[in-house]
PDB file of C-alpha atoms in Angstrom:
ATOM      1  CA  UNK A   1     111.133 120.528 110.423  1.00 91.00           C
ATOM      2  CA  UNK A   2     108.933 117.517 111.055  1.00 97.00           C
ATOM      3  CA  UNK A   3     110.579 114.111 111.298  1.00 98.00           C
ATOM      4  CA  UNK A   4     108.720 110.806 111.303  1.00 98.00           C
ATOM      5  CA  UNK A   5     110.345 107.459 112.289  1.00 98.00           C
ATOM      6  CA  UNK A   6     108.402 104.188 111.953  1.00 98.00           C
ATOM      7  CA  UNK A   7     109.236 101.065 113.895  1.00 98.00           C
ATOM      8  CA  UNK A   8     107.740  97.710 114.740  1.00 98.00           C
ATOM      9  CA  UNK A   9     107.839  95.837 111.462  1.00 98.00           C
ATOM     10  CA  UNK A  10     109.340  92.424 110.971  1.00 97.00           C
ATOM     11  CA  UNK A  11     108.923  88.868 109.712  1.00 98.00           C
ATOM     12  CA  UNK A  12     105.769  87.151 111.011  1.00 97.00           C
ATOM     13  CA  UNK A  13     103.698  84.098 110.152  1.00 97.00           C
ATOM     14  CA  UNK A  14     100.200  84.450 108.694  1.00 98.00           C
ATOM     15  CA  UNK A  15      97.611  85.072 111.451  1.00 97.00           C
ATOM     16  CA  UNK A  16     100.187  86.758 113.581  1.00 98.00           C
ATOM     17  CA  UNK A  17     100.008  90.409 114.762  1.00 98.00           C
ATOM     18  CA  UNK A  18     102.204  93.490 114.850  1.00 98.00           C
ATOM     19  CA  UNK A  19     101.961  96.961 116.288  1.00 98.00           C
ATOM     20  CA  UNK A  20     103.701  99.645 114.261  1.00 98.00           C
ATOM     21  CA  UNK A  21     104.775 102.941 115.809  1.00 98.00           C
ATOM     22  CA  UNK A  22     105.444 106.360 114.272  1.00 98.00           C
ATOM     23  CA  UNK A  23     107.473 108.779 116.368  1.00 98.00           C
ATOM     24  CA  UNK A  24     106.858 112.445 115.533  1.00 98.00           C
ATOM     25  CA  UNK A  25     109.283 115.296 116.303  1.00 98.00           C
ATOM     26  CA  UNK A  26     110.127 118.842 115.210  1.00 97.00           C
ATOM     27  CA  UNK A  27     106.672 120.510 115.567  1.00 97.00           C
ATOM     28  CA  UNK A  28     103.520 120.279 117.667  1.00 97.00           C
ATOM     29  CA  UNK A  29     102.160 116.768 117.081  1.00 97.00           C
ATOM     30  CA  UNK A  30      98.578 117.694 118.041  1.00 96.00           C
ATOM     31  CA  UNK A  31      98.438 120.105 115.070  1.00 96.00           C
ATOM     32  CA  UNK A  32      98.769 117.281 112.555  1.00 97.00           C
ATOM     33  CA  UNK A  33      96.391 114.679 111.165  1.00 97.00           C
ATOM     34  CA  UNK A  34      98.191 111.395 110.529  1.00 97.00           C
ATOM     35  CA  UNK A  35      97.999 108.603 107.963  1.00 98.00           C
ATOM     36  CA  UNK A  36      99.344 105.135 107.314  1.00 98.00           C
ATOM     37  CA  UNK A  37     100.169 103.927 103.812  1.00 98.00           C
ATOM     38  CA  UNK A  38     101.808 100.763 102.469  1.00 98.00           C
ATOM     39  CA  UNK A  39     103.626  99.687  99.315  1.00 98.00           C
ATOM     40  CA  UNK A  40     103.733  96.062  98.240  1.00 97.00           C
ATOM     41  CA  UNK A  41     106.618  94.789  96.094  1.00 93.00           C
ATOM     42  CA  UNK A  42     106.180  96.016  92.526  1.00 94.00           C
ATOM     43  CA  UNK A  43     103.135  98.129  93.351  1.00 96.00           C
ATOM     44  CA  UNK A  44     102.354 101.732  94.139  1.00 96.00           C
ATOM     45  CA  UNK A  45     101.893 103.225  97.539  1.00 96.00           C
ATOM     46  CA  UNK A  46      98.299 102.814  98.776  1.00 97.00           C
ATOM     47  CA  UNK A  47      96.191 104.315 101.613  1.00 97.00           C
ATOM     48  CA  UNK A  48      95.613 102.193 104.706  1.00 98.00           C
ATOM     49  CA  UNK A  49      94.210 104.339 107.511  1.00 98.00           C
ATOM     50  CA  UNK A  50      94.001 107.901 108.705  1.00 97.00           C
ATOM     51  CA  UNK A  51      93.184 109.756 111.972  1.00 97.00           C
ATOM     52  CA  UNK A  52      92.345 113.369 112.666  1.00 95.00           C
ATOM     53  CA  UNK A  53      94.555 115.450 114.917  1.00 94.00           C
ATOM     54  CA  UNK A  54      92.153 115.036 117.861  1.00 91.00           C
ATOM     55  CA  UNK A  55      92.004 111.250 117.387  1.00 93.00           C
ATOM     56  CA  UNK A  56      88.225 111.328 117.200  1.00 93.00           C
ATOM     57  CA  UNK A  57      87.806 110.777 113.477  1.00 95.00           C
ATOM     58  CA  UNK A  58      89.162 107.657 111.789  1.00 96.00           C
ATOM     59  CA  UNK A  59      88.910 106.163 108.312  1.00 97.00           C
ATOM     60  CA  UNK A  60      90.188 102.857 106.853  1.00 97.00           C
ATOM     61  CA  UNK A  61      90.695 101.288 103.490  1.00 96.00           C
ATOM     62  CA  UNK A  62      87.900  98.719 103.091  1.00 95.00           C
ATOM     63  CA  UNK A  63      90.242  95.754 102.808  1.00 91.00           C
ATOM     64  CA  UNK A  64      91.730  96.294 106.273  1.00 94.00           C
ATOM     65  CA  UNK A  65      88.597  97.048 108.287  1.00 94.00           C
ATOM     66  CA  UNK A  66      88.191  94.727 111.200  1.00 95.00           C
ATOM     67  CA  UNK A  67      91.917  93.837 111.307  1.00 97.00           C
ATOM     68  CA  UNK A  68      93.756  97.189 111.501  1.00 98.00           C
ATOM     69  CA  UNK A  69      93.361  99.859 114.147  1.00 98.00           C
ATOM     70  CA  UNK A  70      94.932 103.333 113.876  1.00 98.00           C
ATOM     71  CA  UNK A  71      95.422 105.374 117.049  1.00 98.00           C
ATOM     72  CA  UNK A  72      97.494 108.225 118.416  1.00 97.00           C
ATOM     73  CA  UNK A  73      98.810 109.331 121.783  1.00 97.00           C
ATOM     74  CA  UNK A  74      99.323 113.064 121.617  1.00 95.00           C
ATOM     75  CA  UNK A  75     101.094 113.101 124.967  1.00 96.00           C
ATOM     76  CA  UNK A  76     103.718 110.739 123.549  1.00 98.00           C
ATOM     77  CA  UNK A  77     103.937 112.352 120.039  1.00 98.00           C
ATOM     78  CA  UNK A  78     103.274 108.909 118.549  1.00 98.00           C
ATOM     79  CA  UNK A  79     100.862 107.380 116.071  1.00 98.00           C
ATOM     80  CA  UNK A  80     100.191 103.608 115.941  1.00 98.00           C
ATOM     81  CA  UNK A  81      98.896 100.943 113.570  1.00 98.00           C
ATOM     82  CA  UNK A  82      97.794  97.729 115.242  1.00 98.00           C
ATOM     83  CA  UNK A  83      97.532  94.852 112.822  1.00 98.00           C
ATOM     84  CA  UNK A  84      95.719  91.559 113.662  1.00 97.00           C
ATOM     85  CA  UNK A  85      95.483  88.336 111.697  1.00 97.00           C
ATOM     86  CA  UNK A  86      98.180  89.232 109.158  1.00 97.00           C
ATOM     87  CA  UNK A  87      97.888  87.910 105.623  1.00 96.00           C
ATOM     88  CA  UNK A  88     100.592  87.377 103.027  1.00 96.00           C
ATOM     89  CA  UNK A  89      99.063  90.155 100.975  1.00 95.00           C
ATOM     90  CA  UNK A  90      99.748  92.571 103.855  1.00 97.00           C
ATOM     91  CA  UNK A  91     103.484  92.288 102.999  1.00 97.00           C
ATOM     92  CA  UNK A  92     105.111  95.564 102.144  1.00 98.00           C
ATOM     93  CA  UNK A  93     106.749  98.631 103.444  1.00 98.00           C
ATOM     94  CA  UNK A  94     104.504 100.687 105.805  1.00 98.00           C
ATOM     95  CA  UNK A  95     104.873 104.460 105.957  1.00 98.00           C
ATOM     96  CA  UNK A  96     103.366 106.972 108.299  1.00 98.00           C
ATOM     97  CA  UNK A  97     102.662 110.499 107.106  1.00 98.00           C
ATOM     98  CA  UNK A  98     101.635 113.824 108.606  1.00 97.00           C
ATOM     99  CA  UNK A  99      99.540 116.795 107.389  1.00 96.00           C
ATOM    100  CA  UNK A 100      99.136 120.106 109.112  1.00 95.00           C
ATOM    101  CA  UNK A 101      95.370 120.109 109.112  1.00 88.00           C
ATOM    102  CA  UNK A 102      92.668 119.017 111.545  1.00 84.00           C
ATOM    103  CA  UNK A 103      90.892 116.679 109.122  1.00 89.00           C
ATOM    104  CA  UNK A 104      92.201 113.269 107.890  1.00 92.00           C
ATOM    105  CA  UNK A 105      92.805 112.492 104.202  1.00 92.00           C
ATOM    106  CA  UNK A 106      93.126 109.362 102.070  1.00 94.00           C
ATOM    107  CA  UNK A 107      95.241 111.040  99.409  1.00 96.00           C
ATOM    108  CA  UNK A 108      99.075 110.835  99.330  1.00 95.00           C
ATOM    109  CA  UNK A 109      99.312 114.353  97.919  1.00 96.00           C
ATOM    110  CA  UNK A 110      97.669 115.842 101.048  1.00 96.00           C
ATOM    111  CA  UNK A 111     100.475 114.745 103.326  1.00 97.00           C
ATOM    112  CA  UNK A 112     103.484 117.027 103.821  1.00 96.00           C
ATOM    113  CA  UNK A 113     105.851 114.754 105.752  1.00 98.00           C
ATOM    114  CA  UNK A 114     106.743 111.079 105.437  1.00 98.00           C
ATOM    115  CA  UNK A 115     108.724 108.513 107.405  1.00 98.00           C
ATOM    116  CA  UNK A 116     111.350 106.191 106.003  1.00 97.00           C
ATOM    117  CA  UNK A 117     109.041 103.140 106.225  1.00 98.00           C
ATOM    118  CA  UNK A 118     109.197  99.838 108.136  1.00 98.00           C
ATOM    119  CA  UNK A 119     109.121  96.458 106.480  1.00 98.00           C
ATOM    120  CA  UNK A 120     106.356  93.953 107.228  1.00 98.00           C
ATOM    121  CA  UNK A 121     106.823  90.482 105.765  1.00 98.00           C
ATOM    122  CA  UNK A 122     104.160  87.852 106.314  1.00 98.00           C
ATOM    123  CA  UNK A 123     105.084  84.228 105.610  1.00 96.00           C
ATOM    124  CA  UNK A 124     102.741  81.359 104.722  1.00 91.00           C
TER     125      UNK A 124
END
């Protein structure tokens, strides 16, 4: 079975930066497109960014373009989310997800496997 473990979250001040990691195990990582989602307190889970299994195709939610960068290292079985200039509204639990297809997807229902999440808290 596939297992995903996020790390790298924490408490940071506004305008700070974080790099979140998602370690993949159990299957062949390069066969899976990956996504990042987040859930703010009291709100539903929303799409953030996604990347194809080759790493050549990437798509972002409009609100994070220019600040967030999704990437993957297939040799390390790891996906990343680099976040710059954090804002209080970025606060929430960040989840990585995997789907056994070449193409990326913005839809939660298209992802087969999910990590436990990592908390990001941005203070003013």
